[in-house]
PDB file of C-alpha atoms and ligand atoms in Angstrom:
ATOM      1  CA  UNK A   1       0.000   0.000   0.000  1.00  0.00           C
ATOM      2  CA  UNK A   2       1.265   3.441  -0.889  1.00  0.00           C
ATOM      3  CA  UNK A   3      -0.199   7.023   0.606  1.00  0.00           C
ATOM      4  CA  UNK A   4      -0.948   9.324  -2.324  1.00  0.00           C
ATOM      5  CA  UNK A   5       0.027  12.295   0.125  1.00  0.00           C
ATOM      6  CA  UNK A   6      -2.083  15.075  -0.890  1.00  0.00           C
ATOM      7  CA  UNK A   7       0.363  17.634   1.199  1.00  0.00           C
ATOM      8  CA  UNK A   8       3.297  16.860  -0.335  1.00  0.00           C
ATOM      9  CA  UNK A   9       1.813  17.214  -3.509  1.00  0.00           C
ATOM     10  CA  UNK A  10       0.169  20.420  -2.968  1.00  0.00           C
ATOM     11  CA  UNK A  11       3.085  21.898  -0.981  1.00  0.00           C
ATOM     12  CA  UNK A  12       5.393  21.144  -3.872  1.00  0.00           C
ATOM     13  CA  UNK A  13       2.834  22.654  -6.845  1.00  0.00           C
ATOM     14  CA  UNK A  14       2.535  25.694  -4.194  1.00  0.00           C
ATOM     15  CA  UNK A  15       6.125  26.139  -4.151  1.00  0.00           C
ATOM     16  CA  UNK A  16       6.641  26.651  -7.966  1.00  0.00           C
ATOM     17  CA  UNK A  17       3.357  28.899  -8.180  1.00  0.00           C
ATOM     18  CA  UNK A  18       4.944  30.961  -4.969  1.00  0.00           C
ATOM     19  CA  UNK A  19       8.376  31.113  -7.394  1.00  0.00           C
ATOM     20  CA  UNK A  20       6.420  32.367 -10.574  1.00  0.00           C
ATOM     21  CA  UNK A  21       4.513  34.847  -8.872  1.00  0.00           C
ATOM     22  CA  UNK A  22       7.824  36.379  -7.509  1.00  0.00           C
ATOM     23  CA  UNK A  23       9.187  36.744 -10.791  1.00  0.00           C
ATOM     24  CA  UNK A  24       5.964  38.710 -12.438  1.00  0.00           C
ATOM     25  CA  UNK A  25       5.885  40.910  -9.267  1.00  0.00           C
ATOM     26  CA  UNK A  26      10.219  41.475  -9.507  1.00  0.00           C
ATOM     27  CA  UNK A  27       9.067  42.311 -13.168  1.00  0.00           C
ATOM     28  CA  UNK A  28       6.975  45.049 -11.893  1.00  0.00           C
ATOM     29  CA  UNK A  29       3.371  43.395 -11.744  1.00  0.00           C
ATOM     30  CA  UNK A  30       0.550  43.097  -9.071  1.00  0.00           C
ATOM     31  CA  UNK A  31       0.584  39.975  -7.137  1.00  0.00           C
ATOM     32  CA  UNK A  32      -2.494  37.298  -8.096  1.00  0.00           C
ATOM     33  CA  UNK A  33      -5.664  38.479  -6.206  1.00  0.00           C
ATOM     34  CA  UNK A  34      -8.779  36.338  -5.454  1.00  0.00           C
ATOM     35  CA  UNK A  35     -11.756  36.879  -3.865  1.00  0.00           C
ATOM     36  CA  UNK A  36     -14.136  34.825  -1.739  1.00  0.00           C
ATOM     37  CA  UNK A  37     -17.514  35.156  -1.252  1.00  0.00           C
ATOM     38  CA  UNK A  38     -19.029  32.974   2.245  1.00  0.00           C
ATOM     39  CA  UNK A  39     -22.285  33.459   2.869  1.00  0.00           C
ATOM     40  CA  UNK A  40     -23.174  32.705   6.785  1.00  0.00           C
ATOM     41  CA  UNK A  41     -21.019  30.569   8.837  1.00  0.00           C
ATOM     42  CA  UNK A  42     -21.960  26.637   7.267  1.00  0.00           C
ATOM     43  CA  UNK A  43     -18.928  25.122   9.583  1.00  0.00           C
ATOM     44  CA  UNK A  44     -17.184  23.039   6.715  1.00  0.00           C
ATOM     45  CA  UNK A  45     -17.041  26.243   4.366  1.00  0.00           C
ATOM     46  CA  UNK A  46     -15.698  28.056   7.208  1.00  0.00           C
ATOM     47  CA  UNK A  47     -12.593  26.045   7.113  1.00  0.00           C
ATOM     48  CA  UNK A  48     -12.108  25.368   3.244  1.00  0.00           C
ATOM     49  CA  UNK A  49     -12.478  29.128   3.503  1.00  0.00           C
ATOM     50  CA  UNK A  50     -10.204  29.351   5.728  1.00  0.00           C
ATOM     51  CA  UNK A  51      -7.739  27.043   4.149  1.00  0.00           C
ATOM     52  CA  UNK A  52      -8.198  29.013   1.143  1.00  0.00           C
ATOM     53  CA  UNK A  53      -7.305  32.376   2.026  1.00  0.00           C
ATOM     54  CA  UNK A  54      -4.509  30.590   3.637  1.00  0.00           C
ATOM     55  CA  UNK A  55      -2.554  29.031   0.817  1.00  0.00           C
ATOM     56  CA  UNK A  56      -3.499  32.230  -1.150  1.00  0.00           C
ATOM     57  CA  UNK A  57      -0.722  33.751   1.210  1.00  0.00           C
ATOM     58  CA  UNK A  58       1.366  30.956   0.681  1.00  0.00           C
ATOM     59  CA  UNK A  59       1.618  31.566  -3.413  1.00  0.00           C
ATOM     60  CA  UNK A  60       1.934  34.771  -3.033  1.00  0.00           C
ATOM     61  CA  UNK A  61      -1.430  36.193  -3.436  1.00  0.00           C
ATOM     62  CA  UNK A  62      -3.838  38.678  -2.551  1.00  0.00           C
ATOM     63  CA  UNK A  63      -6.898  37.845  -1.131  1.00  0.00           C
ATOM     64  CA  UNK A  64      -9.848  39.333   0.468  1.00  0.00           C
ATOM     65  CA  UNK A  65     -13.115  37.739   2.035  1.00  0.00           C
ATOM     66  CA  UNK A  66     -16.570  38.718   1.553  1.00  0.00           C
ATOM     67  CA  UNK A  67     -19.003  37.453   4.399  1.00  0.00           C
ATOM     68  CA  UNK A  68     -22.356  37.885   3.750  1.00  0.00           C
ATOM     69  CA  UNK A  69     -25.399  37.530   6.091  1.00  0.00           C
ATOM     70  CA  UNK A  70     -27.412  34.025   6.362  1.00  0.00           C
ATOM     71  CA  UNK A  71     -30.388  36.012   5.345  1.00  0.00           C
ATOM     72  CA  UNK A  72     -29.007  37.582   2.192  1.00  0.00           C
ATOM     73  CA  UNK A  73     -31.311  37.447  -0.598  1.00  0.00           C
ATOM     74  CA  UNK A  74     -30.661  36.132  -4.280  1.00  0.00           C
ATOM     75  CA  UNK A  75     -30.314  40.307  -5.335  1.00  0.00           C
ATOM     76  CA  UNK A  76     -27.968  41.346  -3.081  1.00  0.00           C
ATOM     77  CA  UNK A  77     -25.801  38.060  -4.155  1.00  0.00           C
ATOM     78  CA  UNK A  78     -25.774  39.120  -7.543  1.00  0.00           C
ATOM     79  CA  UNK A  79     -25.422  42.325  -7.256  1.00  0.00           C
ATOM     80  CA  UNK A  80     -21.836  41.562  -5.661  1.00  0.00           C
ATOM     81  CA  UNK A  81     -20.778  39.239  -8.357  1.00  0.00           C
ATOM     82  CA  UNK A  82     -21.524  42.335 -10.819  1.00  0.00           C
ATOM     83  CA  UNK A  83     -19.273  44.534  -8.900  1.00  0.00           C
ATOM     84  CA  UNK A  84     -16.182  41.925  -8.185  1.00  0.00           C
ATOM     85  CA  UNK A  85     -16.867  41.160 -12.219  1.00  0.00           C
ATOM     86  CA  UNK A  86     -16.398  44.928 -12.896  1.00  0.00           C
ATOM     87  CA  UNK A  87     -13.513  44.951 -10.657  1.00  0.00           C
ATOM     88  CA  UNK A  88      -9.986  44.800 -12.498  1.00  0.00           C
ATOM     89  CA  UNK A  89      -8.080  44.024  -9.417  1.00  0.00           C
ATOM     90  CA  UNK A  90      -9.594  40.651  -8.867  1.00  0.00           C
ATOM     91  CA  UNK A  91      -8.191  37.703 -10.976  1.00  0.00           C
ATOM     92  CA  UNK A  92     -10.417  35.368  -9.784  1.00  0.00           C
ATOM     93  CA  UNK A  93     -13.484  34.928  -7.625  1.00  0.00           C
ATOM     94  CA  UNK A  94     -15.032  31.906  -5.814  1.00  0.00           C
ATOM     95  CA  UNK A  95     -18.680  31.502  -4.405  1.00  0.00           C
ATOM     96  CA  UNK A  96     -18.222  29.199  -1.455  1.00  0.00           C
ATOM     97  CA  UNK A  97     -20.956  26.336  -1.772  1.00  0.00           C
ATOM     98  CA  UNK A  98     -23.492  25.815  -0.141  1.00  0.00           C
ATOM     99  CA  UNK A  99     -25.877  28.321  -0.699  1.00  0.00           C
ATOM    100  CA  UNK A 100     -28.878  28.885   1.675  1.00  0.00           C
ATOM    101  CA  UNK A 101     -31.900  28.123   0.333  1.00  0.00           C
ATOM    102  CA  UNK A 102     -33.580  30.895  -0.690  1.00  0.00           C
ATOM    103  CA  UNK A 103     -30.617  31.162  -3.303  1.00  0.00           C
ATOM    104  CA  UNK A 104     -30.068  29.241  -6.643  1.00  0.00           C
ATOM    105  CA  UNK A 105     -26.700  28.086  -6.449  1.00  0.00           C
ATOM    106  CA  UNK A 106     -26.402  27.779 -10.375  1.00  0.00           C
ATOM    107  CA  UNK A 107     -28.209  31.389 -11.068  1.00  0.00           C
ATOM    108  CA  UNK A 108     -25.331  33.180  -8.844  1.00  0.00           C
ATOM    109  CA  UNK A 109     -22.762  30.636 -10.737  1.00  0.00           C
ATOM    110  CA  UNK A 110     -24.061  32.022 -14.454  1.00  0.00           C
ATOM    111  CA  UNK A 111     -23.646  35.368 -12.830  1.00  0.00           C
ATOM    112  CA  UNK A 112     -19.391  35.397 -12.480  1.00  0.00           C
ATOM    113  CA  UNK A 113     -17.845  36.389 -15.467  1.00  0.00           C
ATOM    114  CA  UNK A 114     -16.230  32.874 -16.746  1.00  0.00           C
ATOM    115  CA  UNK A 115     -13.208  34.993 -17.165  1.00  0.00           C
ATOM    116  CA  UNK A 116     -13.100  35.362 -13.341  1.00  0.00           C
ATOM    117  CA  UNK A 117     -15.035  31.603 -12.641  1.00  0.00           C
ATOM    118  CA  UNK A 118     -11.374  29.704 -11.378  1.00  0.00           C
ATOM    119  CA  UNK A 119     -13.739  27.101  -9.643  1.00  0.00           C
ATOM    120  CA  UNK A 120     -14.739  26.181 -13.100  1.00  0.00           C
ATOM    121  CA  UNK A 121     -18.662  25.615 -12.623  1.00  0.00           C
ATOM    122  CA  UNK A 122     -19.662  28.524 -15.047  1.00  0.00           C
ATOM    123  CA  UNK A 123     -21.272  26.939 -17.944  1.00  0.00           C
ATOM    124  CA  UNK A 124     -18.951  28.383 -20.307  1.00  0.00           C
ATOM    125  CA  UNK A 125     -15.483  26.757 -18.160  1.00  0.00           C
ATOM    126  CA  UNK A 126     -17.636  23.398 -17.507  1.00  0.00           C
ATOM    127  CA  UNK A 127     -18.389  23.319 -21.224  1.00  0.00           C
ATOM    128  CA  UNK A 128     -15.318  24.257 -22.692  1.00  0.00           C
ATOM    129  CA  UNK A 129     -13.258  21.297 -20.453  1.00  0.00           C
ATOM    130  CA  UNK A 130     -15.625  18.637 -21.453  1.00  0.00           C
ATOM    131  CA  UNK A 131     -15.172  19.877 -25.250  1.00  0.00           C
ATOM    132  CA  UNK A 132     -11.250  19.513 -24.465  1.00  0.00           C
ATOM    133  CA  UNK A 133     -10.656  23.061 -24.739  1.00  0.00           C
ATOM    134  CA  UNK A 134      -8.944  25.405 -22.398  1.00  0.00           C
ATOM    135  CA  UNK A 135     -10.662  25.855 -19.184  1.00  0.00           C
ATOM    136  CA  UNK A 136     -10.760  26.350 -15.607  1.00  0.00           C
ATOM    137  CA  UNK A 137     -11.146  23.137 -14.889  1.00  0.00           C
ATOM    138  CA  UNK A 138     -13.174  22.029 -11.589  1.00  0.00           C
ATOM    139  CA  UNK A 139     -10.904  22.106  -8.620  1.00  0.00           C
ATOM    140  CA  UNK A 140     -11.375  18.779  -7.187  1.00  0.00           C
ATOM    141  CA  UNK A 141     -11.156  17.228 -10.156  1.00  0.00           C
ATOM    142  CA  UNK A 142      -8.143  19.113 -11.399  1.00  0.00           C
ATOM    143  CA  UNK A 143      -6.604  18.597  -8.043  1.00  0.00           C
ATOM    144  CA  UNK A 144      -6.916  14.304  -8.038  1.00  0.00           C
ATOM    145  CA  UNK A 145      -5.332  14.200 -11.600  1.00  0.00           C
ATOM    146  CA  UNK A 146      -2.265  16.656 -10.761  1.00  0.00           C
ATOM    147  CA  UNK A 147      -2.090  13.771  -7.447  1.00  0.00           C
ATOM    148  CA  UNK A 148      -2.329  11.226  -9.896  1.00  0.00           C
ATOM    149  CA  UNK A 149       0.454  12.895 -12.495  1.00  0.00           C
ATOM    150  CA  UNK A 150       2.516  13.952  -9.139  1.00  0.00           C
ATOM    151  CA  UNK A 151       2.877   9.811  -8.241  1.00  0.00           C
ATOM    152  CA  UNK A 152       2.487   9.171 -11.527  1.00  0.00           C
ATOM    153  CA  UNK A 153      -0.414   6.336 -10.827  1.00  0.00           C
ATOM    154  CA  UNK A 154      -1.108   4.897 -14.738  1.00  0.00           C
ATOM    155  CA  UNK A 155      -4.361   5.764 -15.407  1.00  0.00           C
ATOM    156  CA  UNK A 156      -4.659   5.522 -19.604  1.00  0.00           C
ATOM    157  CA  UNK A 157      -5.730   2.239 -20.767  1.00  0.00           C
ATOM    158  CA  UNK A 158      -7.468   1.969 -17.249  1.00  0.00           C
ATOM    159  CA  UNK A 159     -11.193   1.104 -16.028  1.00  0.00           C
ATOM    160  CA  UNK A 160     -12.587   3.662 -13.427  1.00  0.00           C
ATOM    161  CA  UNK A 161     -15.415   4.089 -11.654  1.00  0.00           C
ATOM    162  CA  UNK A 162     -16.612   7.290 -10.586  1.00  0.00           C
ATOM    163  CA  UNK A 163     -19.203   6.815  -6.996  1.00  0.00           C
ATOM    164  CA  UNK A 164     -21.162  10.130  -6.778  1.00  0.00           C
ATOM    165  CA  UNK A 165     -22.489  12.430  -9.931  1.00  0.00           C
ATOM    166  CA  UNK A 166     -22.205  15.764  -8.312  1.00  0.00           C
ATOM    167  CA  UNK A 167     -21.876  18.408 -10.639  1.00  0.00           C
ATOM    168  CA  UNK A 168     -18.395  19.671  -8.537  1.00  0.00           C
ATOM    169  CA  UNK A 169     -16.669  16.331  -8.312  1.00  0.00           C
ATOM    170  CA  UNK A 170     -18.359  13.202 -10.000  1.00  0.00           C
ATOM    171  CA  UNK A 171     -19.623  14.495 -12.983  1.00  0.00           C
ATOM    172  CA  UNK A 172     -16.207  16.357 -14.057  1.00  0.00           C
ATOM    173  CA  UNK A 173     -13.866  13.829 -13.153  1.00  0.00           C
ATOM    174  CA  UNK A 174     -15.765  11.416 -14.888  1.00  0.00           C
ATOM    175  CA  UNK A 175     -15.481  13.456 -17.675  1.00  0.00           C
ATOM    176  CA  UNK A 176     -11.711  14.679 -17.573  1.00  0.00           C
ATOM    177  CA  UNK A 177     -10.369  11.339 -16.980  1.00  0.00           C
ATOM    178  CA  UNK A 178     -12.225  10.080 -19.983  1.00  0.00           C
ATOM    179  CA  UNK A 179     -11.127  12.832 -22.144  1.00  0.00           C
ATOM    180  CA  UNK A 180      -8.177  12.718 -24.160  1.00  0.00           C
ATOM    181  CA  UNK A 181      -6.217  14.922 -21.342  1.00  0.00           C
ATOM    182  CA  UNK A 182      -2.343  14.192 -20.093  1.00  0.00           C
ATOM    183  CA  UNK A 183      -4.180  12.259 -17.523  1.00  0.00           C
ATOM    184  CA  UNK A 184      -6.931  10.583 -19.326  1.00  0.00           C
ATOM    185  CA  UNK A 185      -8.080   8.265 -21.691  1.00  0.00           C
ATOM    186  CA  UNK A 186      -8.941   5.829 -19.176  1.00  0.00           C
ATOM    187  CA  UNK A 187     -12.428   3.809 -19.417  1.00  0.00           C
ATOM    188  CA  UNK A 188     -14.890   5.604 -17.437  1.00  0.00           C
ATOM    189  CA  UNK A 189     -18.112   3.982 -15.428  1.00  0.00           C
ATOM    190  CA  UNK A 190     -20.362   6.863 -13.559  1.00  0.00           C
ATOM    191  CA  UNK A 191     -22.564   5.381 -10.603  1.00  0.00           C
ATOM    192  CA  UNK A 192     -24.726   7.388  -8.517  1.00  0.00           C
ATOM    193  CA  UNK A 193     -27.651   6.867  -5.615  1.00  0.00           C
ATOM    194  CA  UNK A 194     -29.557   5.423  -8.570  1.00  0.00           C
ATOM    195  CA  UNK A 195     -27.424   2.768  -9.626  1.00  0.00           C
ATOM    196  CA  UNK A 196     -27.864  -0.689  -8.118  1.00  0.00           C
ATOM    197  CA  UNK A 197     -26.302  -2.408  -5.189  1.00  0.00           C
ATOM    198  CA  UNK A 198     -25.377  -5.299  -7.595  1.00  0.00           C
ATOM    199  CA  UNK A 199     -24.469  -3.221 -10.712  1.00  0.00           C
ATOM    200  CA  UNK A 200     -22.233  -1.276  -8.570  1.00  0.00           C
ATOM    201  CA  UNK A 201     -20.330  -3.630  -6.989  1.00  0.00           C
ATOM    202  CA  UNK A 202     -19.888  -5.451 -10.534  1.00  0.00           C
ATOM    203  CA  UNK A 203     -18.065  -2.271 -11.530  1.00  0.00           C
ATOM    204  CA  UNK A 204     -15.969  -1.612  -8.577  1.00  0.00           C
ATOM    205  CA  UNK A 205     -14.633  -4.571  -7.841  1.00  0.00           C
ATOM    206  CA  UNK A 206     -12.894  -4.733 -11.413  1.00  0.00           C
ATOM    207  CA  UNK A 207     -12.276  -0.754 -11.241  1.00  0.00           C
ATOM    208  CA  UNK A 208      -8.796  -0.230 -11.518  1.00  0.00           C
ATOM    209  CA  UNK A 209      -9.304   3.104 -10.075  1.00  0.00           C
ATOM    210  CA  UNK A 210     -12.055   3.875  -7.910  1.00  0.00           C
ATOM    211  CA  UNK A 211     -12.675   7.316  -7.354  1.00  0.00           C
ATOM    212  CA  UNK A 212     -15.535   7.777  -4.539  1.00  0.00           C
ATOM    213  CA  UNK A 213     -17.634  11.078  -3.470  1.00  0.00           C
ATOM    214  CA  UNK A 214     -20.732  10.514  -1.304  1.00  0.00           C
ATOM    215  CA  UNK A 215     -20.045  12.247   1.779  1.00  0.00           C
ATOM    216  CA  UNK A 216     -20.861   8.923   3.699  1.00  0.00           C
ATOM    217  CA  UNK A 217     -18.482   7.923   6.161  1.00  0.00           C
ATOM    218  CA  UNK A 218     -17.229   4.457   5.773  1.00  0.00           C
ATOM    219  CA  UNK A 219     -19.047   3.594   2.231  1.00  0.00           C
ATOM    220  CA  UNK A 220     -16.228   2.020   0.601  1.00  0.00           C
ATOM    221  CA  UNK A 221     -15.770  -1.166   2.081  1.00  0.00           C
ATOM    222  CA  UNK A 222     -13.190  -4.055   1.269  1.00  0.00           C
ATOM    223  CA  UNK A 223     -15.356  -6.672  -0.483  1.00  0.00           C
ATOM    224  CA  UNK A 224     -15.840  -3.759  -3.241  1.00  0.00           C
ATOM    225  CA  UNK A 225     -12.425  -3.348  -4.461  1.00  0.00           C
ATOM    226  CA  UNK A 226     -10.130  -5.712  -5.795  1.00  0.00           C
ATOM    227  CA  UNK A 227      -6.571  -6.191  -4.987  1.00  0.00           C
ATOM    228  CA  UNK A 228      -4.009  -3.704  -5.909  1.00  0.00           C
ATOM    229  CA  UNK A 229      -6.631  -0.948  -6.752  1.00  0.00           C
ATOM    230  CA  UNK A 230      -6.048   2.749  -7.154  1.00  0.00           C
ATOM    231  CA  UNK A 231      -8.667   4.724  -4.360  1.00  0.00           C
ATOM    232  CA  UNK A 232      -9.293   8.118  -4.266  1.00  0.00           C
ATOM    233  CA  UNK A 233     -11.417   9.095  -1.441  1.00  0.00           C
ATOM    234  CA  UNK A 234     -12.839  12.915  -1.773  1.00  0.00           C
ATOM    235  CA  UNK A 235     -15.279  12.891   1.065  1.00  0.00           C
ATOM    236  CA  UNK A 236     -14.502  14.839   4.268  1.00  0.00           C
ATOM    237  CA  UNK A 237     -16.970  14.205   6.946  1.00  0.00           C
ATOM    238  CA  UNK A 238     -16.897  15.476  10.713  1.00  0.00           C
ATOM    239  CA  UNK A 239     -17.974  12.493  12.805  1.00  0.00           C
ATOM    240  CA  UNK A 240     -19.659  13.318  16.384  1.00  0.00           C
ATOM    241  CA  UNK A 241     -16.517  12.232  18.325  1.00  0.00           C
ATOM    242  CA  UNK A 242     -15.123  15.415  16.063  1.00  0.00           C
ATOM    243  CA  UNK A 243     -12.955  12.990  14.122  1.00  0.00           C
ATOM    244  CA  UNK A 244     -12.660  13.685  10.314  1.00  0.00           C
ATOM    245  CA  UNK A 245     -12.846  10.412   8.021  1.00  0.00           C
ATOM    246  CA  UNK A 246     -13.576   9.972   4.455  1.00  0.00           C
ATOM    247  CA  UNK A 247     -15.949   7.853   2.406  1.00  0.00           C
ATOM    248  CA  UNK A 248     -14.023   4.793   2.941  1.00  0.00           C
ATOM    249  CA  UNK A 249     -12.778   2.167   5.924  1.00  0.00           C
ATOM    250  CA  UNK A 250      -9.257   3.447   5.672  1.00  0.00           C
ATOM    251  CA  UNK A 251      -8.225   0.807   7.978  1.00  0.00           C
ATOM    252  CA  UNK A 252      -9.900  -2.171   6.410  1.00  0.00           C
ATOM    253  CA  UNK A 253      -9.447  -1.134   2.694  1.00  0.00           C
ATOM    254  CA  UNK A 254      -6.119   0.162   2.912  1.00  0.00           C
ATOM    255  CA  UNK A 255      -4.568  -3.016   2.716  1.00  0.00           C
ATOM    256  CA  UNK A 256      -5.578  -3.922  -0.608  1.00  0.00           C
ATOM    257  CA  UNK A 257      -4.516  -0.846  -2.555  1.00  0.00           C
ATOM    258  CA  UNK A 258      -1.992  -0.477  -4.959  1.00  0.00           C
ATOM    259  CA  UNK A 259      -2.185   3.481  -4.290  1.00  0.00           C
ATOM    260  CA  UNK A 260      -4.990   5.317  -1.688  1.00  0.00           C
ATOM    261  CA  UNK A 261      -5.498   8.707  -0.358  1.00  0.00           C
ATOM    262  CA  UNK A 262      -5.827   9.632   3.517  1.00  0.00           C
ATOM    263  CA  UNK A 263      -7.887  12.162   4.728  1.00  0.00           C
ATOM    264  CA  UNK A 264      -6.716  14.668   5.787  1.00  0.00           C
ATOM    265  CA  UNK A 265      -4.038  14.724   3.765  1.00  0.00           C
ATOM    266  CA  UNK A 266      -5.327  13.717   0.392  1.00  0.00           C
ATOM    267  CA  UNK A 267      -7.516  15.099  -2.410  1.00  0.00           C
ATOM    268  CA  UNK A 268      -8.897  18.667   0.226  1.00  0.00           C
ATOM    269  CA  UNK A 269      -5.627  19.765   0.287  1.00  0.00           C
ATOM    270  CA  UNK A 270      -5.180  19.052  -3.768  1.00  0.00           C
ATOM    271  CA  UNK A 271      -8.565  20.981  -4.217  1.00  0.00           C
ATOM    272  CA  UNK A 272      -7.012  24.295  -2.825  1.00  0.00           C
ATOM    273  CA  UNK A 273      -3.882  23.529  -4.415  1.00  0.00           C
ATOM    274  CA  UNK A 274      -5.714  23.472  -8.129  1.00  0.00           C
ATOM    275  CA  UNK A 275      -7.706  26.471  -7.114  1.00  0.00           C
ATOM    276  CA  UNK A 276      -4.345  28.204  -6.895  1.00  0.00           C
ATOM    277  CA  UNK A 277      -3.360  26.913 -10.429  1.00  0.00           C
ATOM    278  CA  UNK A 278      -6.076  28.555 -11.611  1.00  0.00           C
ATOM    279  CA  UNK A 279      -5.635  31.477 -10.199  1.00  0.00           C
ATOM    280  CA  UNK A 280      -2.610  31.886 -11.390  1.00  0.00           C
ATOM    281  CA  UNK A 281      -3.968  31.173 -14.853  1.00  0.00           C
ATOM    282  CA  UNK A 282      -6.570  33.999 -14.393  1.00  0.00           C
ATOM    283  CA  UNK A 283      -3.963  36.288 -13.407  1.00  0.00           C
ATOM    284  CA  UNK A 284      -1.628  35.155 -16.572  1.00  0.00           C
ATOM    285  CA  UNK A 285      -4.403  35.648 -19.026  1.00  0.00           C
ATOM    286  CA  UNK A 286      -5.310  39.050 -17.661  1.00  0.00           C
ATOM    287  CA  UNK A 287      -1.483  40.080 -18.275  1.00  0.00           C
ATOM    288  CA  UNK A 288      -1.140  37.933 -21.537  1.00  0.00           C
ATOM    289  CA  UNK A 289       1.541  36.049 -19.735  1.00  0.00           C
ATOM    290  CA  UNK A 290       0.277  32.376 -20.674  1.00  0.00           C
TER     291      UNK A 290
HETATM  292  N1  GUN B 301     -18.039  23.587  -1.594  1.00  0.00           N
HETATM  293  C1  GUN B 301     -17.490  22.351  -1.594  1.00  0.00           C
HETATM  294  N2  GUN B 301     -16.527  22.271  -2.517  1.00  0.00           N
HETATM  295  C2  GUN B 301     -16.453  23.479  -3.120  1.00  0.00           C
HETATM  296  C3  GUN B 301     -15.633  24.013  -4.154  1.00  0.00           C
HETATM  297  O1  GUN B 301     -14.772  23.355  -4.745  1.00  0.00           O
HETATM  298  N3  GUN B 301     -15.881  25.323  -4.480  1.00  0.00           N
HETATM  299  C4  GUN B 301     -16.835  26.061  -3.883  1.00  0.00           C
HETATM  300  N4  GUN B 301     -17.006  27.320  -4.279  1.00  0.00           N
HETATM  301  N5  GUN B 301     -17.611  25.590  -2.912  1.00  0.00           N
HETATM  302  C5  GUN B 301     -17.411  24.303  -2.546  1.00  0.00           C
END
């Protein structure tokens, strides 16, 4: 069993972002600037948020954080997007999801300019990366094939399966690694909460690469992989003794991977890390540097 160690990863992609961001700025540029939006205080967002504006130091960015009231309405939402859109300092901009309900998620999404969208959910980004075209591509996804390039896991030729269809993790990764990407070309099977017990477990447990995003803690059990499989666990859940644990039985699963991610320490920290990347490239095409 081998740890596909999200930090090191991360750290080390950090490092040469921090190092080309030092030489546009000695060249007599602004430094990279982002802005988040969190609306209320959801406790998970608070610390991806957190984490965010973190590493943002750490390449050698600007950022600033927008908190917004619980109670904010739809309006007010967009009406902020318009002005960080009009806003020639900011690079890029990220919407922290969720949204409370009164607010459609994917209206205030169609509302950044793609230009600005480094999450990659506008329309226009999601579009263009499952065309094959240049893109911000969605962070999490981004993030698990730089892991995968990093350790350089095979994955062309290869059978995946994809648990969970979400349209930030699932449904792009499913999509990227399927492409005809640097990491790609692999064989792709998408299950979701509608797929069968027995048809999923057919596909998984001849997945070379299983790539799993519920948000259930412990879903991923050993009698649904094979030996010597590739895991990628994206789920981060908070259990009630305060623990955080993914969507798989580390402990019991481990042991038959080839190559698995921990958490913490796998694909969260490779989702900030990719939001940095393209950052960077929002900053690069607003200077014509790419
Ligand atoms: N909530 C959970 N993951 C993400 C993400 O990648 N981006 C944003 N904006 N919100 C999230």
């Amino acid at each position: 069993m081998n740890l596909l160690d999200g930090k090191k990863c991360a750290d080390s992609l950090i490092a040469g972002i921090a190092k080309q961001v030092a030489r546009h700025v000695d060249f007599g540029l602004r430094k990279p600037h982002m802005t988040v939006v969190l609306v209320g205080n959801h406790a998970p967002s608070e610390s991806y948020v957190k984490s965010k504006v973190t590493t943002c130091t750490l390449s050698g960015f600007e950022s600033n954080l927008i908190r917004l009231p619980e109670t904010v309405t739809e309006k007010e939402l967009l009406w902020l997007i318009q002005q960080i859109n009009a806003d020639a300092s900011t690079d890029g901009v990220i919407v922290q999801l969720p949204l409370p309900k009164q607010i459609n998620a994917q209206r205030v999404i169609n509302a950044i300019a793609p230009e600005k969208d480094i999450d990659g959910f506008h329309p226009t980004n999601f579009g263009r990366m499952a065309l094959g075209q240049k893109a911000f591509r969605p962070a999490t996804a981004y993030g698990i094939c730089k892991l995968l390039q990093f350790y350089q896991v095979p994955v062309a030729g290869k059978h995946c399966v994809v648990i969970g269809r979400s349209n930030i993790v699932g449904k792009p990764i499913s999509i990227m690694l399927s492409n005809d990407f640097d990491i790609g070309n692999a064989t792709v099977t998408l299950t979701h909460i509608e797929t069968p017990r027995e048809l999923l477990l057919d596909e998984t447990r001849r997945a070379d690469i299983v790539i799993v995003a519920v948000g259930i803690p412990g879903f991923v059990t050993p009698d649904m992989v094979k030996d010597g499989v590739t895991l990628i666990d994206v789920g981060i859940n908070r259990l009630e003794n305060g623990k955080l644990v993914g969507d798989v039985d580390f402990a019991a699963v481990a042991p038959k991977c080839e190559w698995i991610t921990p958490v913490p320490g796998g694909v969260g920290r490779m989702t900030v890390a990719a939001l940095m990347i393209n950052t960077l490239m929002a900053y690069q095409n607003n200077f014509e540097l790419a």
